[in-house]
Coordinates of C-alpha atoms and ligand atoms in Angstrom, one line a residue:
X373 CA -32.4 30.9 10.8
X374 CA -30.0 33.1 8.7
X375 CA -27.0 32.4 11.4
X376 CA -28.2 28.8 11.9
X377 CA -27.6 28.5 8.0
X378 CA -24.1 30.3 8.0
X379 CA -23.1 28.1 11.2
X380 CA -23.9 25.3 9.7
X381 CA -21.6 26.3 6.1
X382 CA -19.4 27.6 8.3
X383 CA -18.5 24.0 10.2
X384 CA -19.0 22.3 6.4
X385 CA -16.4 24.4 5.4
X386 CA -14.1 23.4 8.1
X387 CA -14.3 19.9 7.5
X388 CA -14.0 20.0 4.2
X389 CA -10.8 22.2 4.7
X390 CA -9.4 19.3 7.2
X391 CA -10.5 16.7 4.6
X392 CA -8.8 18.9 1.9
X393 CA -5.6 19.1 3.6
X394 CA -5.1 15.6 4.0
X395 CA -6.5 13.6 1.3
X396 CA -5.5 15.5 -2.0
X397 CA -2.0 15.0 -2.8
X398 CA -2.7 11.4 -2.3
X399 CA -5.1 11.5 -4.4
X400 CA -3.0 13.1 -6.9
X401 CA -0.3 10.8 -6.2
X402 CA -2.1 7.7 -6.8
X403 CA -4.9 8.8 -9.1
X404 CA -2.9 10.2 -12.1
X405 CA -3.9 6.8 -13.0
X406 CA -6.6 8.0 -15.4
X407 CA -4.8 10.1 -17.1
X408 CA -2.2 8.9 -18.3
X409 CA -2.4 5.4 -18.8
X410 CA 0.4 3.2 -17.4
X411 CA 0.1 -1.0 -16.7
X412 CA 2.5 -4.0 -16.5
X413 CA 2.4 -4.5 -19.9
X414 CA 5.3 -4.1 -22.9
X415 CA 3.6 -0.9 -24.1
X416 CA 3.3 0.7 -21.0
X417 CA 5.1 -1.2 -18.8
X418 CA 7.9 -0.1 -15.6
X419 CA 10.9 -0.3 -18.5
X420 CA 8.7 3.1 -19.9
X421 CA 6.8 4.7 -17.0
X422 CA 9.2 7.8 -16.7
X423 CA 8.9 8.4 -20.3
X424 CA 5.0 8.2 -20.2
X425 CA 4.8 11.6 -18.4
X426 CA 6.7 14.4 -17.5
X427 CA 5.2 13.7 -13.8
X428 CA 6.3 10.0 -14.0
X429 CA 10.4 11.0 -14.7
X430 CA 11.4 10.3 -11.3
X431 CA 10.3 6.8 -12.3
X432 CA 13.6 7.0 -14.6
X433 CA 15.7 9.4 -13.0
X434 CA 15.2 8.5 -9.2
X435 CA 18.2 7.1 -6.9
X436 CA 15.3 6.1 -3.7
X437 CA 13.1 3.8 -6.0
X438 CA 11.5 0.6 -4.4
X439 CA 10.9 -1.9 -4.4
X440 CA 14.1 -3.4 -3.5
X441 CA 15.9 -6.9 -2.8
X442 CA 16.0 -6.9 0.8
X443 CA 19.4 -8.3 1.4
X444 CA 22.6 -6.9 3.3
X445 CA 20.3 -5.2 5.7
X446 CA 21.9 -3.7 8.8
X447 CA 20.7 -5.2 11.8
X448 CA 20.2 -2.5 14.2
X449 CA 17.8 -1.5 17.3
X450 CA 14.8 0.0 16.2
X451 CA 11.5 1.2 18.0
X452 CA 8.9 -1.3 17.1
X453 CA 6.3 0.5 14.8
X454 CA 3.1 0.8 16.7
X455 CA 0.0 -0.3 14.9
X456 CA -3.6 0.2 16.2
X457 CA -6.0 -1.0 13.7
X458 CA -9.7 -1.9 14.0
X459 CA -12.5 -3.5 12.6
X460 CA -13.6 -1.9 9.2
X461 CA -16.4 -2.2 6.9
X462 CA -15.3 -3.8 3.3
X463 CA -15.2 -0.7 0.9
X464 CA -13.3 -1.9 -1.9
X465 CA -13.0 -1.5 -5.5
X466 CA -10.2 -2.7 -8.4
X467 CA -8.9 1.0 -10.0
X468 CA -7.4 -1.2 -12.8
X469 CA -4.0 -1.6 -11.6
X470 CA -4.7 -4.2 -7.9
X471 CA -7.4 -4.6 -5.9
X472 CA -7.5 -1.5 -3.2
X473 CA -9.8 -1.6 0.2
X474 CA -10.3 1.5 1.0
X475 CA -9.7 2.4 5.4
X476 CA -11.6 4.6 7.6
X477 CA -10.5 7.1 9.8
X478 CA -8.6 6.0 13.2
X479 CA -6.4 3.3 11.9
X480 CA -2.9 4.5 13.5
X481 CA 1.3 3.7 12.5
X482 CA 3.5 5.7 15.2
X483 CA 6.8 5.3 13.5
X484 CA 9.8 7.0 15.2
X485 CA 7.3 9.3 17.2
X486 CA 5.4 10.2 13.9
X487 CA 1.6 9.6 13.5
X488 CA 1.0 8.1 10.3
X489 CA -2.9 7.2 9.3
X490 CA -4.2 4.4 7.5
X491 CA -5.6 5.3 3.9
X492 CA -6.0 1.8 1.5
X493 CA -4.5 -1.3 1.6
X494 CA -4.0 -3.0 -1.8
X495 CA -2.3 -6.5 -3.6
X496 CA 0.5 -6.9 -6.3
X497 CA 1.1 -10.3 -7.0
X498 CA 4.0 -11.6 -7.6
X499 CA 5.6 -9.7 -4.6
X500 CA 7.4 -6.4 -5.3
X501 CA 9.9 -6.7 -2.7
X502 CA 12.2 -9.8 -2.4
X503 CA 13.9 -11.1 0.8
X504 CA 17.4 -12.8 -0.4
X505 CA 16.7 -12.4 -3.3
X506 CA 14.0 -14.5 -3.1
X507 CA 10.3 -13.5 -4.7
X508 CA 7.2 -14.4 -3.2
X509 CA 3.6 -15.2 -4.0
X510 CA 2.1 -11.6 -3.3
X511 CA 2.8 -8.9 -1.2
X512 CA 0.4 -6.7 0.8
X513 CA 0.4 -3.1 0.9
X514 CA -0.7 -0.8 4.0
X515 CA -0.6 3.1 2.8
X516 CA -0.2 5.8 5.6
X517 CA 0.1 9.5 5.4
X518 CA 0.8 11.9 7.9
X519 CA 0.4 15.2 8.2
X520 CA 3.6 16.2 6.0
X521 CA 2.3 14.2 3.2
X522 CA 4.5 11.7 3.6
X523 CA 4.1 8.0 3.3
X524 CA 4.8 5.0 5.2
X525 CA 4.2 2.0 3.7
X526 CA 3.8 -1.7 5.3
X527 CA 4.9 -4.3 3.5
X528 CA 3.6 -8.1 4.2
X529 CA 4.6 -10.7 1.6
X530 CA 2.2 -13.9 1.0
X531 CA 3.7 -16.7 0.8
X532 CA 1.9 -19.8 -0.3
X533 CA 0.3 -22.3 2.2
X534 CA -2.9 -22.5 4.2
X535 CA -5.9 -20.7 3.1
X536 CA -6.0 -17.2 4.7
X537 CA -9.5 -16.5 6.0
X538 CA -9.6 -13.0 6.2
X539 CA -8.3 -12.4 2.7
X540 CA -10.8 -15.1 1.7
X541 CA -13.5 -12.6 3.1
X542 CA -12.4 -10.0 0.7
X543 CA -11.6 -12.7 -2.2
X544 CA -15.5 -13.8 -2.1
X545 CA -16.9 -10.4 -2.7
X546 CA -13.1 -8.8 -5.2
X547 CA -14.4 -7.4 -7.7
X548 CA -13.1 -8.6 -11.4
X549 CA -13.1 -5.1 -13.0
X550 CA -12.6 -1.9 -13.0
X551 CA -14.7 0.2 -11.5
X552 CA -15.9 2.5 -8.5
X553 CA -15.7 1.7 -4.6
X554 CA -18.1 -0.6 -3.4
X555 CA -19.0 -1.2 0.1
X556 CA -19.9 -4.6 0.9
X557 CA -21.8 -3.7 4.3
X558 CA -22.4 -7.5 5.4
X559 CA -18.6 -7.8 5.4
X560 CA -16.0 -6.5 8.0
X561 CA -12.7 -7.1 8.1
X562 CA -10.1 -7.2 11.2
X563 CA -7.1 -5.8 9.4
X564 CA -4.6 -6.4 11.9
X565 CA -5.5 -9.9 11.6
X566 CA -3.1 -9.7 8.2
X567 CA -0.2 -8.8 9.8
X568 CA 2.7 -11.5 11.4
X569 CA 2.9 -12.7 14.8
X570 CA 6.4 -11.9 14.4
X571 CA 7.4 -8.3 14.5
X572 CA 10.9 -8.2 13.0
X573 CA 10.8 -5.7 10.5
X574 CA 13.2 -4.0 7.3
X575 CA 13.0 0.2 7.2
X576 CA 14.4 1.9 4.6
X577 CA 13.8 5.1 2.6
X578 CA 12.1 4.5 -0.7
X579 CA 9.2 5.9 -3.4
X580 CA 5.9 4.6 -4.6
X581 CA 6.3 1.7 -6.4
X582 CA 3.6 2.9 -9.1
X583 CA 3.4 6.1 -11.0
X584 CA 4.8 9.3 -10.5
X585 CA 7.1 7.2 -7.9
X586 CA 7.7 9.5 -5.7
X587 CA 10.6 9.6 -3.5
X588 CA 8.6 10.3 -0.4
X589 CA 7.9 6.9 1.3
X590 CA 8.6 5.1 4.8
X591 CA 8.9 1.3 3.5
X592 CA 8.6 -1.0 6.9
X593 CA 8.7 -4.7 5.5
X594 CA 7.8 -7.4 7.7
X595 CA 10.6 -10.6 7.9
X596 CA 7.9 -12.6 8.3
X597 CA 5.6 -13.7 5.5
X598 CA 1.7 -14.5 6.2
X599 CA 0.3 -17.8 4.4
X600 CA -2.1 -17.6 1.4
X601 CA -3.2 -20.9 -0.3
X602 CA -2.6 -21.5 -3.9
X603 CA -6.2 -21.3 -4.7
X604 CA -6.1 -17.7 -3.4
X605 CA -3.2 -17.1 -5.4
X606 CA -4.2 -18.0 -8.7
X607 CA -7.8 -16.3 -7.7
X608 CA -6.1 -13.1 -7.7
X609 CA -4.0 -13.6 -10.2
X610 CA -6.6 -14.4 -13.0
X611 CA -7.9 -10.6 -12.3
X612 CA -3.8 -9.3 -12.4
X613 CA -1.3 -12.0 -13.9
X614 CA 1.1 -9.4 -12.8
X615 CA 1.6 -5.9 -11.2
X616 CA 4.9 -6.0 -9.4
X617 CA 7.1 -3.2 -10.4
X618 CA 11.0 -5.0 -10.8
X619 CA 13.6 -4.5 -8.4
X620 CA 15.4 -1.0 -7.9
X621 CA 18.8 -0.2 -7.2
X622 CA 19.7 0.9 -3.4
X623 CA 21.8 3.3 -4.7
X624 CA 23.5 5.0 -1.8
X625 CA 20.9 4.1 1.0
X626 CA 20.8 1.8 4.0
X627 CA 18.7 -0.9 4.8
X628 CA 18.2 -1.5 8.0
X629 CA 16.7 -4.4 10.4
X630 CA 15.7 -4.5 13.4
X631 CA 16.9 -7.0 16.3
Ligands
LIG1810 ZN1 1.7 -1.3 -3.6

C-alpha cells in the first residue's frame, strides 16, 4: 500500500517535472501580463512598453523586433515547414490583450529538422505584419515551443471576404471579457483548416510582438491571406478596436521567401 502510494507520487512527480520543463517560461513570457499592466492604449501603449518594466526593455532596446513590413524578401529554397494538426476541443478564453485558444498536446511544426509544439493560437486585428507595405484585416497567430524554449510563430493574415466557418465556430462562443479558459466541449475545431492552400511562406528571425518581446522567435508568415467576412471583422473588433503592435525595423536581418 505504502509502495503503491510512493509509485504513484513518484510518476506524479515525473509528469509534473516534464510539464514543468516545458510550459513555464512561456508562461512567464506571455503571462507577465498581470503584472505589469501593458495595452494598445496612449498610457500604456507599444511607444512605452520598454519603459513599463525593467523585463519589457528589449521592447526599446531590441534590433530583432517584429512585427515587420514584409518587403524585399529574398526568394530562396526553403524546406516546406511541416505541420500536423488535429481536431481540438474549443478551450478558449480573452486574457485581456486578444482572444487566445488554448492547444492540446500533439499538434506538431518540424521546421529545419526542429520539433516545435503547438501551445495557443490567438487574434490581433488590424494585422501586425504587412506584406508591401500593405496592412490587412487581422492576422492569426500559431505559438510553438520546442524544447530549447524557443518560439516559432505562424503567421496567417485575414483578409476581408467570404465568411470563414471555422473562425465563425469560435466567434459564436468568444468570449467578450476577460477572464479564465473556458472549454466549450460541444465545439471542436479543425485547426489546419485556417491555414492557406497555398504554402509559400516568409522566415525571418524576430521577438514576441507583446511584452517582454523577446528576441527568441521563428516568424513563418504565410504569402497567402485566408478570407474573413466583414461581419467577423468588426465582431472581433468591438471586443479589441486594436492590438497590433506597429512595424519594427529589420535592422541587420534577412528576410527570406521561399520559391
Ligand atoms: Zn500575436
Amino acid at each position: 500500500m505504502h509502495r503503491r502510494s510512493l509509485l504513484k507520487y513518484m510518476s506524479m512527480c515525473s509528469a509534473g517535472a516534464a510539464f514543468s520543463l516545458s510550459y513555464p517560461s512561456l508562461e512567464a513570457a506571455i503571462a507577465s501580463q498581470g503584472e505589469n499592466e501593458w495595452g494598445y492604449g496612449q498610457e500604456d501603449g507599444p511607444q512605452l512598453w520598454g519603459e513599463l518594466s525593467p523585463d519589457f526593455s528589449v521592447c526599446q532596446m531590441g534590433q530583432q523586433q517584429s512585427p515587420i513590413d514584409l518587403r524585399g524578401a529574398i526568394a530562396t529554397e526553403l524546406a516546406e515547414p511541416e505541420i500536423t494538426y488535429r481536431e481540438i476541443p474549443l478551450k478558449i478564453l480573452n486574457n485581456g490583450h486578444t482572444i487566445q485558444v488554448n492547444t492540446e498536446w500533439g499538434n506538431r511544426l518540424i521546421l529545419d529538422g526542429q520539433d516545435f509544439e503547438l501551445l495557443q493560437f490567438h487574434f490581433h486585428h488590424p494585422s501586425e505584419h504587412m506584406r508591401e507595405s500593405q496592412i490587412y484585416a487581422m492576422e492569426l497567430h500559431f505559438v510553438h515551443r520546442n524544447a530549447k524554449g524557443e518560439f516559432a510563430v505562424l503567421g496567417v493574415l485575414l483578409q476581408e471576404g467570404k465568411e470563414n466557418e471555422t473562425l465563425q465556430s469560435i466567434w459564436d462562443v468568444i468570449p467578450t471579457e476577460a477572464g479564465e479558459e473556458q472549454t466549450i466541449d460541444k465545439v471542436k475545431i479543425n485547426i489546419a483548416q485556417l491555414l492557406p492552400a497555398q504554402r509559400t511562406t516568409y522566415r525571418y528571425f524576430g521577438s514576441l510582438t507583446t511584452p517582454p518581446c523577446s528576441e527568441l522567435v521563428y516568424w513563418v508568415i504565410f504569402e497567402q491571406p485566408i478570407e474573413i467576412s466583414k461581419q467577423q471583422v468588426e465582431q472581433f473588433a468591438q471586443i479589441f478596436p486594436w492590438n497590433a503592435r506597429p512595424i519594427q525595423s529589420l535592422n541587420r536581418r534577412f528576410l527570406l521567401k521561399s520559391l
